[in-house]
Tab-separated table of C-alpha atoms in Angstrom:
chain	number	residue	atom	x	y	z
A	18	MET	CA	30.699	-20.073	-109.068
A	19	THR	CA	28.889	-22.045	-106.388
A	20	LYS	CA	29.454	-21.422	-102.734
A	21	LYS	CA	30.150	-24.496	-100.697
A	22	GLY	CA	29.918	-24.734	-96.939
A	23	ILE	CA	32.681	-26.005	-94.780
A	24	GLU	CA	32.821	-29.742	-94.494
A	25	ARG	CA	34.443	-32.047	-91.997
A	26	GLY	CA	38.129	-32.803	-92.828
A	27	GLN	CA	38.432	-29.656	-94.950
A	28	SER	CA	41.548	-27.571	-94.319
A	29	ILE	CA	41.119	-23.923	-93.421
A	30	THR	CA	43.921	-21.407	-93.682
A	31	PHE	CA	43.994	-18.168	-91.736
A	32	ARG	CA	46.456	-15.376	-90.971
A	33	VAL	CA	47.427	-14.374	-87.496
A	34	PRO	CA	46.209	-10.745	-87.112
A	35	SER	CA	48.946	-8.100	-87.122
A	36	ASP	CA	47.707	-6.664	-83.767
A	37	THR	CA	48.129	-9.994	-81.927
A	38	PRO	CA	49.976	-9.399	-78.616
A	39	ASP	CA	53.477	-10.796	-78.166
A	40	TYR	CA	52.476	-13.099	-75.332
A	41	LEU	CA	49.931	-14.851	-77.569
A	42	LEU	CA	52.435	-15.184	-80.377
A	43	LYS	CA	54.888	-16.785	-77.872
A	44	GLU	CA	52.135	-19.180	-76.658
A	45	LEU	CA	51.357	-20.118	-80.297
A	46	SER	CA	55.018	-20.810	-80.977
A	47	LEU	CA	55.367	-22.942	-77.829
A	48	LEU	CA	52.187	-24.847	-78.793
A	49	LYS	CA	53.503	-25.427	-82.300
A	50	GLU	CA	56.798	-26.798	-80.968
A	51	LYS	CA	54.972	-29.010	-78.501
A	52	GLU	CA	52.278	-30.344	-80.837
A	53	ARG	CA	54.275	-30.486	-84.015
A	54	ARG	CA	52.152	-32.425	-86.501
A	55	ASN	CA	49.002	-32.169	-84.379
A	56	PHE	CA	49.247	-28.354	-84.167
A	57	SER	CA	46.448	-27.753	-86.682
A	58	SER	CA	44.142	-30.228	-84.899
A	59	THR	CA	44.771	-28.539	-81.583
A	60	ILE	CA	44.113	-25.063	-83.070
A	61	ALA	CA	40.926	-26.404	-84.724
A	62	GLY	CA	39.819	-27.663	-81.305
A	63	PHE	CA	40.379	-24.151	-79.862
A	64	VAL	CA	38.437	-22.526	-82.637
A	65	LEU	CA	35.443	-24.897	-82.342
A	66	LYS	CA	35.449	-24.536	-78.584
A	67	ALA	CA	35.464	-20.706	-78.845
A	68	LEU	CA	32.619	-20.818	-81.459
A	69	ASN	CA	30.509	-23.061	-79.209
A	70	GLU	CA	31.107	-20.814	-76.207
A	71	SER	CA	30.187	-17.654	-78.109
A	72	GLN	CA	27.000	-19.274	-79.348
A	73	THR	CA	26.158	-20.466	-75.848
A	74	LYS	CA	26.659	-16.966	-74.397
A	75	GLU	CA	24.098	-15.584	-76.850
A	76	ARG	CA	21.455	-17.998	-75.612
A	77	GLU	CA	20.058	-17.948	-72.106
A	78	THR	CA	20.558	-21.328	-70.420
A	79	VAL	CA	19.166	-22.782	-67.254
A	80	THR	CA	20.273	-25.936	-65.475
A	81	ILE	CA	17.420	-27.915	-63.889
A	82	PRO	CA	17.775	-31.203	-61.981
A	83	LEU	CA	15.461	-33.956	-63.220
A	84	PRO	CA	13.594	-36.270	-60.838
A	85	LYS	CA	14.878	-39.384	-62.553
A	86	ARG	CA	17.776	-40.340	-64.824
A	87	LEU	CA	17.181	-40.084	-68.541
A	88	THR	CA	17.320	-43.095	-70.834
A	89	LYS	CA	19.536	-43.218	-73.879
A	90	GLU	CA	16.546	-42.574	-76.200
A	91	GLN	CA	15.469	-39.569	-74.089
A	92	ARG	CA	18.986	-38.111	-74.221
A	93	SER	CA	19.118	-38.455	-78.006
A	94	TRP	CA	15.673	-36.838	-78.280
A	95	LEU	CA	16.868	-33.887	-76.133
A	96	LYS	CA	19.860	-33.315	-78.363
A	97	HIS	CA	17.659	-32.695	-81.363
A	98	GLU	CA	17.370	-28.963	-82.125
A	99	HIS	CA	13.530	-29.081	-82.443
A	100	SER	CA	13.244	-30.752	-79.053
A	101	GLU	CA	15.432	-28.073	-77.469
A	102	ALA	CA	13.269	-25.388	-79.059
A	103	LEU	CA	10.057	-27.088	-77.829
A	104	ILE	CA	11.252	-27.536	-74.256
A	105	GLY	CA	12.670	-23.998	-74.199
A	106	SER	CA	9.366	-22.533	-75.393
A	107	ILE	CA	7.360	-24.522	-72.799
A	108	LEU	CA	9.715	-23.529	-69.985
A	109	TYR	CA	9.631	-19.858	-70.999
A	110	GLN	CA	5.774	-19.886	-71.065
A	111	LEU	CA	5.654	-21.556	-67.661
A	112	LEU	CA	8.042	-18.950	-66.212
A	113	ASN	CA	5.852	-16.165	-67.629
A	114	ASP	CA	2.694	-17.604	-66.011
A	115	PRO	CA	3.344	-19.647	-62.841
A	116	MET	CA	-0.364	-20.464	-62.357
A	117	ARG	CA	-0.284	-22.085	-65.756
A	118	ALA	CA	2.570	-24.248	-64.488
A	119	THR	CA	0.541	-25.563	-61.545
A	120	THR	CA	-2.408	-26.204	-63.866
A	121	LEU	CA	-0.194	-28.163	-66.233
A	122	LEU	CA	1.312	-30.159	-63.366
A	123	ALA	CA	-2.158	-30.991	-62.046
A	124	SER	CA	-3.291	-32.139	-65.437
A	125	LEU	CA	-0.206	-34.327	-65.885
A	126	ASN	CA	-0.603	-35.892	-62.423
A	127	SER	CA	-4.351	-36.541	-62.804
A	128	ASN	CA	-3.946	-38.829	-65.831
A	129	SER	CA	-6.868	-36.941	-67.386
A	130	SER	CA	-6.833	-36.033	-71.028
A	131	ASN	CA	-9.288	-33.141	-70.489
A	132	ILE	CA	-7.775	-30.064	-68.920
A	133	ASP	CA	-11.140	-29.064	-67.283
A	134	ASP	CA	-11.235	-32.366	-65.387
A	135	ALA	CA	-7.731	-31.806	-64.121
A	136	LEU	CA	-8.625	-28.285	-62.990
A	137	TYR	CA	-11.713	-29.672	-61.223
A	138	LEU	CA	-9.565	-32.156	-59.311
A	139	GLN	CA	-7.202	-29.388	-58.298
A	140	GLU	CA	-10.110	-27.158	-57.053
A	141	THR	CA	-11.653	-29.937	-55.001
A	142	SER	CA	-8.415	-30.640	-53.138
A	143	ILE	CA	-8.085	-26.965	-52.253
A	144	THR	CA	-11.654	-26.720	-50.933
A	145	GLU	CA	-11.127	-29.830	-48.734
A	146	GLU	CA	-8.036	-28.219	-47.174
A	147	THR	CA	-9.949	-25.074	-46.315
A	148	ASP	CA	-12.738	-27.125	-44.689
A	149	GLU	CA	-10.194	-28.751	-42.374
A	150	VAL	CA	-8.870	-25.381	-41.331
A	151	THR	CA	-12.316	-24.012	-40.408
A	152	GLU	CA	-12.925	-26.998	-38.143
A	153	THR	CA	-9.769	-26.321	-36.122
A	154	ASP	CA	-10.746	-22.633	-35.842
A	155	GLU	CA	-13.987	-23.561	-34.045
A	156	MET	CA	-12.075	-25.209	-31.227
A	157	SER	CA	-11.277	-22.938	-28.353
A	158	LEU	CA	-8.843	-23.174	-25.447
A	159	ASP	CA	-11.563	-21.805	-23.139
A	160	ASN	CA	-13.540	-25.026	-23.408
A	161	LEU	CA	-10.575	-27.365	-23.147
A	162	ASP	CA	-10.828	-30.057	-20.466
A	163	LEU	CA	-7.370	-31.069	-19.379
A	164	ASP	CA	-8.587	-34.297	-17.764
A	165	SER	CA	-9.962	-35.516	-21.121
A	166	ILE	CA	-6.574	-35.345	-22.823
A	167	VAL	CA	-5.042	-38.776	-23.093
A	168	LEU	CA	-1.284	-38.838	-22.852
A	169	PRO	CA	0.664	-41.656	-24.609
A	170	GLU	CA	2.299	-44.346	-22.560
A	171	HIS	CA	6.004	-43.924	-21.832
A	172	GLU	CA	6.707	-47.659	-22.475
A	173	GLU	CA	5.780	-47.315	-26.175
A	174	THR	CA	8.257	-44.541	-26.686
A	175	LYS	CA	10.989	-46.558	-24.978
A	176	LYS	CA	10.404	-49.482	-27.335
A	177	GLU	CA	10.688	-47.165	-30.343
A	178	GLU	CA	13.879	-45.598	-29.003
A	179	GLU	CA	15.570	-48.984	-28.483
A	180	ASN	CA	15.974	-49.645	-32.219
A	181	PRO	CA	15.258	-46.421	-34.151
A	182	LEU	CA	17.444	-47.338	-37.150
A	183	GLY	CA	16.523	-51.029	-37.234
A	184	ASP	CA	13.493	-50.521	-39.485
A	185	PHE	CA	15.450	-48.163	-41.689
A	186	PHE	CA	18.322	-50.652	-42.233
A	187	SER	CA	15.957	-53.556	-42.759
A	188	SER	CA	14.086	-51.597	-45.452
A	189	MET	CA	17.422	-50.660	-47.098
A	190	ASN	CA	18.520	-54.324	-47.193
A	191	LYS	CA	15.426	-55.445	-49.066
């Protein structure tokens, strides 16, 4: 005797358990009267929905907004079970080691195929920022000459205030 799996279109028969509460039996009766010939299809929909929800509850899911919309090909690639497993593993590894995430992002943004080059680019940008901070630390308020400070003209600010949204709307119309 060979065991066959369940196939699409195959009928499945089941018994309502004896410990089913009365209110559920009443709901099933009302549903059967309402749906008539489509009753089995409606019940099948309920069963499949419940199976899907129970499987989803077992897995930890996270919803993350993407920076751009996905193409049709990208969506179909995401629906593949191997793609889901790959992305899930990558995300889990990144959550375990956040420094690894920044390194990966730096390597992706640098267009470098070598990870060491990407790390080097990331380190140089950090050192440049610290140099700028040390220069501002050397300035002191004790040596500040108030006469040497140049204040902006008030006329320029009035011109900007006259049409603050004009540039925005013109750029939106392009």
